[in-house]
């Protein structure tokens, strides 16, 4: 079983829809939770960064973390064709004498159709 | 503009050859990382370096080597011992190797064995 599980999709939605992307994880030591967006043939870029449980909102994007269920979500409101990309969840824990090790999900490919 | 530069964008390797992927950053970050991305598998950590002249193996280091002689540079060599090197390689950096913070990625190098 992978440490971080993410539905690979593809997820196809019409423009304007609300999109829900999710990841589950098994390591209860994870404290930092991130969502990256990756366009085709490009490097990932950070969208949202959350510490511990709770919600965080940034424009059309909302990140939720439920540590009790080991479940994180990214919601995209009023989705646009420009949101079409692969979304990667990532998480990490601060281990003594260890570096900033990010563990990534496999990514969900999102397609927003005009 | 600050960022991470990877070169070349595309690289072709013949069987039995060693090739070196370049990664340079001007963000003054202490920590640098190399990831490999295969379809549907997310990002897997190859090597990381928290400070100059020090580096550690990641999850899939076999067949790869790195050096960190300068803070700005973290080249990755794919050796002939790597049996399946065709993949998308991503270099990343974080301000510190001991604190979990945002990772900045380069635009990647696509390596193909011919």
Short mmCIF file of C-alpha atoms in Angstrom, two decimals:
data_model
loop_
_atom_site.label_atom_id
_atom_site.label_comp_id
_atom_site.label_asym_id
_atom_site.label_seq_id
_atom_site.Cartn_x
_atom_site.Cartn_y
_atom_site.Cartn_z
CA UNK A 1 0.00 0.00 0.00
CA UNK A 2 1.32 3.44 -0.93
CA UNK A 3 1.77 6.01 1.81
CA UNK A 4 -0.31 8.52 -0.13
CA UNK A 5 -3.16 7.47 -2.40
CA UNK A 6 -4.70 9.67 -5.05
CA UNK A 7 -7.25 8.80 -7.74
CA UNK A 8 -5.42 9.23 -11.08
CA UNK A 9 -8.52 10.28 -13.00
CA UNK A 10 -8.85 11.70 -15.55
CA UNK A 11 -11.60 13.86 -14.10
CA UNK A 12 -13.58 15.71 -16.74
CA UNK A 13 -15.94 18.54 -15.75
CA UNK A 14 -17.75 21.36 -17.57
CA UNK A 15 -16.55 24.93 -17.15
CA UNK A 16 -17.99 26.52 -14.00
CA UNK A 17 -18.30 23.26 -12.07
CA UNK A 18 -17.04 22.73 -8.55
CA UNK A 19 -14.17 20.26 -8.54
CA UNK A 20 -13.21 18.08 -5.59
CA UNK A 21 -9.78 16.43 -5.54
CA UNK A 22 -8.80 14.09 -2.72
CA UNK A 23 -5.94 12.19 -1.17
CA UNK A 24 -5.76 9.67 1.64
CA UNK A 25 -2.65 8.83 3.59
CA UNK A 26 -1.47 6.29 6.12
CA UNK A 27 1.36 8.04 8.01
CA UNK A 28 -0.08 9.77 11.06
CA UNK A 29 3.17 11.75 11.47
CA UNK A 30 2.39 13.93 8.44
CA UNK A 31 1.84 17.51 9.56
CA UNK A 32 2.28 19.59 6.42
CA UNK A 33 -0.05 19.23 3.48
CA UNK A 34 0.37 20.73 0.06
CA UNK A 35 -1.32 20.79 -3.32
CA UNK A 36 0.73 21.29 -6.46
CA UNK A 37 -0.52 21.98 -9.97
CA UNK A 38 1.45 20.60 -12.88
CA UNK A 39 0.80 21.54 -16.49
CA UNK A 40 1.86 19.10 -19.18
CA UNK A 41 5.66 18.86 -19.58
CA UNK A 42 6.25 21.43 -16.83
CA UNK A 43 7.44 21.36 -13.25
CA UNK A 44 4.87 21.40 -10.41
CA UNK A 45 3.98 24.72 -8.79
CA UNK A 46 2.64 25.13 -5.28
CA UNK A 47 -1.08 26.00 -5.01
CA UNK A 48 -1.91 25.58 -1.35
CA UNK A 49 0.04 24.84 1.82
CA UNK A 50 -1.63 23.86 5.10
CA UNK A 51 -0.25 22.96 8.47
CA UNK A 52 -2.19 20.39 10.51
CA UNK A 53 -6.00 20.19 10.31
CA UNK A 54 -8.48 22.74 9.09
CA UNK A 55 -9.42 24.73 6.04
CA UNK A 56 -7.55 27.29 3.99
CA UNK A 57 -9.02 29.41 1.23
CA UNK A 58 -7.25 31.27 -1.56
CA UNK A 59 -9.47 32.73 -4.24
CA UNK A 60 -11.29 29.91 -6.01
CA UNK A 61 -9.27 27.26 -4.18
CA UNK A 62 -10.01 25.73 -0.77
CA UNK A 63 -7.83 23.13 0.92
CA UNK A 64 -9.19 20.95 3.71
CA UNK A 65 -7.29 18.63 6.01
CA UNK A 66 -8.93 16.04 8.24
CA UNK A 67 -6.13 14.40 10.20
CA UNK A 68 -8.51 12.16 12.15
CA UNK A 69 -9.57 10.54 8.87
CA UNK A 70 -6.16 10.96 7.19
CA UNK A 71 -7.91 12.67 4.29
CA UNK A 72 -7.19 15.90 2.45
CA UNK A 73 -9.17 17.69 -0.23
CA UNK A 74 -8.76 20.51 -2.71
CA UNK A 75 -11.90 22.26 -3.96
CA UNK A 76 -11.90 24.43 -7.05
CA UNK A 77 -14.91 26.72 -7.50
CA UNK A 78 -16.01 28.10 -10.85
CA UNK A 79 -13.53 25.87 -12.66
CA UNK A 80 -11.92 27.27 -15.81
CA UNK A 81 -10.32 25.56 -18.82
CA UNK A 82 -7.02 27.01 -17.60
CA UNK A 83 -7.39 24.80 -14.50
CA UNK A 84 -6.86 21.74 -16.70
CA UNK A 85 -3.70 20.15 -15.32
CA UNK A 86 -2.50 17.36 -13.06
CA UNK A 87 -2.95 18.06 -9.36
CA UNK A 88 -0.52 16.45 -6.97
CA UNK A 89 -1.02 16.26 -3.25
CA UNK A 90 2.11 16.18 -1.10
CA UNK A 91 2.72 15.87 2.58
CA UNK A 92 5.61 15.75 5.00
CA UNK A 93 6.62 15.35 8.60
CA UNK A 94 9.54 16.86 10.46
CA UNK A 95 11.68 13.97 11.60
CA UNK A 96 14.62 14.54 13.88
CA UNK A 97 17.79 14.99 11.85
CA UNK A 98 15.91 14.44 8.62
CA UNK A 99 15.33 16.83 5.78
CA UNK A 100 12.13 18.13 4.32
CA UNK A 101 10.93 14.90 2.76
CA UNK A 102 7.86 15.36 0.66
CA UNK A 103 5.75 12.30 -0.12
CA UNK A 104 3.64 12.77 -3.23
CA UNK A 105 0.43 11.23 -4.40
CA UNK A 106 0.33 9.95 -7.97
CA UNK A 107 -1.60 12.97 -9.22
CA UNK A 108 -5.12 13.47 -10.59
CA UNK A 109 -5.50 14.70 -14.14
CA UNK A 110 -8.26 17.30 -14.41
CA UNK A 111 -9.86 18.43 -17.65
CA UNK A 112 -12.24 21.40 -17.64
CA UNK A 113 -14.23 21.59 -20.86
CA UNK A 114 -15.50 24.94 -22.19
CA UNK B 1 14.00 36.52 -11.57
CA UNK B 2 14.84 33.88 -9.00
CA UNK B 3 14.20 30.27 -9.79
CA UNK B 4 15.50 26.85 -10.68
CA UNK B 5 16.93 26.10 -14.09
CA UNK B 6 17.19 22.58 -15.40
CA UNK B 7 19.00 21.67 -18.58
CA UNK B 8 18.67 20.23 -21.06
CA UNK B 9 14.92 20.05 -21.50
CA UNK B 10 15.20 16.85 -23.54
CA UNK B 11 18.03 14.33 -23.36
CA UNK B 12 18.65 11.11 -25.23
CA UNK B 13 20.89 8.40 -23.90
CA UNK B 14 22.32 5.39 -25.61
CA UNK B 15 22.56 2.07 -23.81
CA UNK B 16 25.63 1.95 -21.54
CA UNK B 17 26.15 5.71 -21.44
CA UNK B 18 26.31 7.98 -18.41
CA UNK B 19 24.50 11.29 -18.73
CA UNK B 20 24.41 14.31 -16.43
CA UNK B 21 21.39 16.51 -15.81
CA UNK B 22 22.03 20.05 -14.70
CA UNK B 23 20.16 21.90 -11.94
CA UNK B 24 21.01 25.46 -10.91
CA UNK B 25 19.14 27.69 -8.45
CA UNK B 26 19.56 31.37 -7.59
CA UNK B 27 17.10 31.37 -4.69
CA UNK B 28 19.86 31.04 -2.07
CA UNK B 29 18.17 27.86 -0.83
CA UNK B 30 20.11 25.45 1.34
CA UNK B 31 18.37 22.22 0.32
CA UNK B 32 18.04 20.68 -3.12
CA UNK B 33 16.32 17.53 -4.34
CA UNK B 34 16.05 15.28 -7.37
CA UNK B 35 12.80 13.50 -8.16
CA UNK B 36 11.84 11.07 -10.86
CA UNK B 37 8.31 11.15 -12.29
CA UNK B 38 6.77 8.22 -14.15
CA UNK B 39 3.19 8.18 -15.44
CA UNK B 40 0.70 7.50 -12.65
CA UNK B 41 3.39 7.14 -9.97
CA UNK B 42 3.80 10.67 -8.72
CA UNK B 43 7.25 11.89 -7.74
CA UNK B 44 9.85 9.62 -6.21
CA UNK B 45 12.89 10.98 -4.39
CA UNK B 46 16.28 10.03 -5.85
CA UNK B 47 18.76 12.13 -3.83
CA UNK B 48 18.68 15.18 -1.63
CA UNK B 49 21.20 17.60 -0.20
CA UNK B 50 20.61 19.75 2.88
CA UNK B 51 23.91 21.65 2.70
CA UNK B 52 26.91 22.02 0.45
CA UNK B 53 29.23 19.00 0.28
CA UNK B 54 26.60 16.72 1.81
CA UNK B 55 23.91 14.59 0.20
CA UNK B 56 21.74 11.62 1.10
CA UNK B 57 20.09 8.80 -0.83
CA UNK B 58 16.36 8.93 -1.37
CA UNK B 59 13.99 6.08 -2.10
CA UNK B 60 15.34 5.14 -5.54
CA UNK B 61 19.04 6.11 -5.56
CA UNK B 62 20.38 2.99 -7.27
CA UNK B 63 21.94 3.81 -10.62
CA UNK B 64 22.21 7.53 -9.89
CA UNK B 65 24.90 9.78 -8.44
CA UNK B 66 25.02 13.44 -7.40
CA UNK B 67 27.41 16.10 -6.17
CA UNK B 68 26.90 19.34 -4.27
CA UNK B 69 30.12 21.33 -4.57
CA UNK B 70 28.32 24.68 -4.74
CA UNK B 71 25.18 25.89 -3.03
CA UNK B 72 23.65 26.83 -6.37
CA UNK B 73 24.26 23.58 -8.22
CA UNK B 74 23.11 19.98 -7.78
CA UNK B 75 23.84 17.90 -10.90
CA UNK B 76 22.44 14.39 -11.28
CA UNK B 77 24.29 11.67 -13.19
CA UNK B 78 22.27 8.79 -14.56
CA UNK B 79 24.72 5.91 -14.84
CA UNK B 80 24.64 2.83 -17.02
CA UNK B 81 23.66 0.89 -13.89
CA UNK B 82 20.19 2.48 -14.02
CA UNK B 83 18.30 -0.10 -16.05
CA UNK B 84 15.16 1.90 -16.76
CA UNK B 85 16.17 5.56 -16.94
CA UNK B 86 13.48 6.81 -19.31
CA UNK B 87 11.47 9.28 -17.19
CA UNK B 88 10.82 12.92 -16.41
CA UNK B 89 13.37 14.27 -13.90
CA UNK B 90 12.57 17.18 -11.62
CA UNK B 91 14.92 19.21 -9.48
CA UNK B 92 13.57 21.13 -6.49
CA UNK B 93 14.84 23.31 -3.68
CA UNK B 94 13.65 24.51 -0.27
CA UNK B 95 15.04 27.35 1.84
CA UNK B 96 16.11 24.96 4.55
CA UNK B 97 16.56 21.23 4.72
CA UNK B 98 15.34 20.98 8.30
CA UNK B 99 12.09 22.91 8.16
CA UNK B 100 9.15 21.92 6.04
CA UNK B 101 8.55 24.73 3.62
CA UNK B 102 7.48 25.26 0.06
CA UNK B 103 9.44 23.35 -2.56
CA UNK B 104 10.24 25.18 -5.80
CA UNK B 105 10.60 23.03 -8.89
CA UNK B 106 12.47 23.40 -12.14
CA UNK B 107 10.80 22.74 -15.47
CA UNK B 108 12.16 19.22 -15.74
CA UNK B 109 14.35 17.17 -18.05
CA UNK B 110 12.82 14.39 -20.12
CA UNK B 111 15.34 11.60 -20.53
CA UNK B 112 14.83 8.93 -23.17
CA UNK B 113 16.95 5.86 -23.83
CA UNK B 114 17.47 5.20 -27.53
#
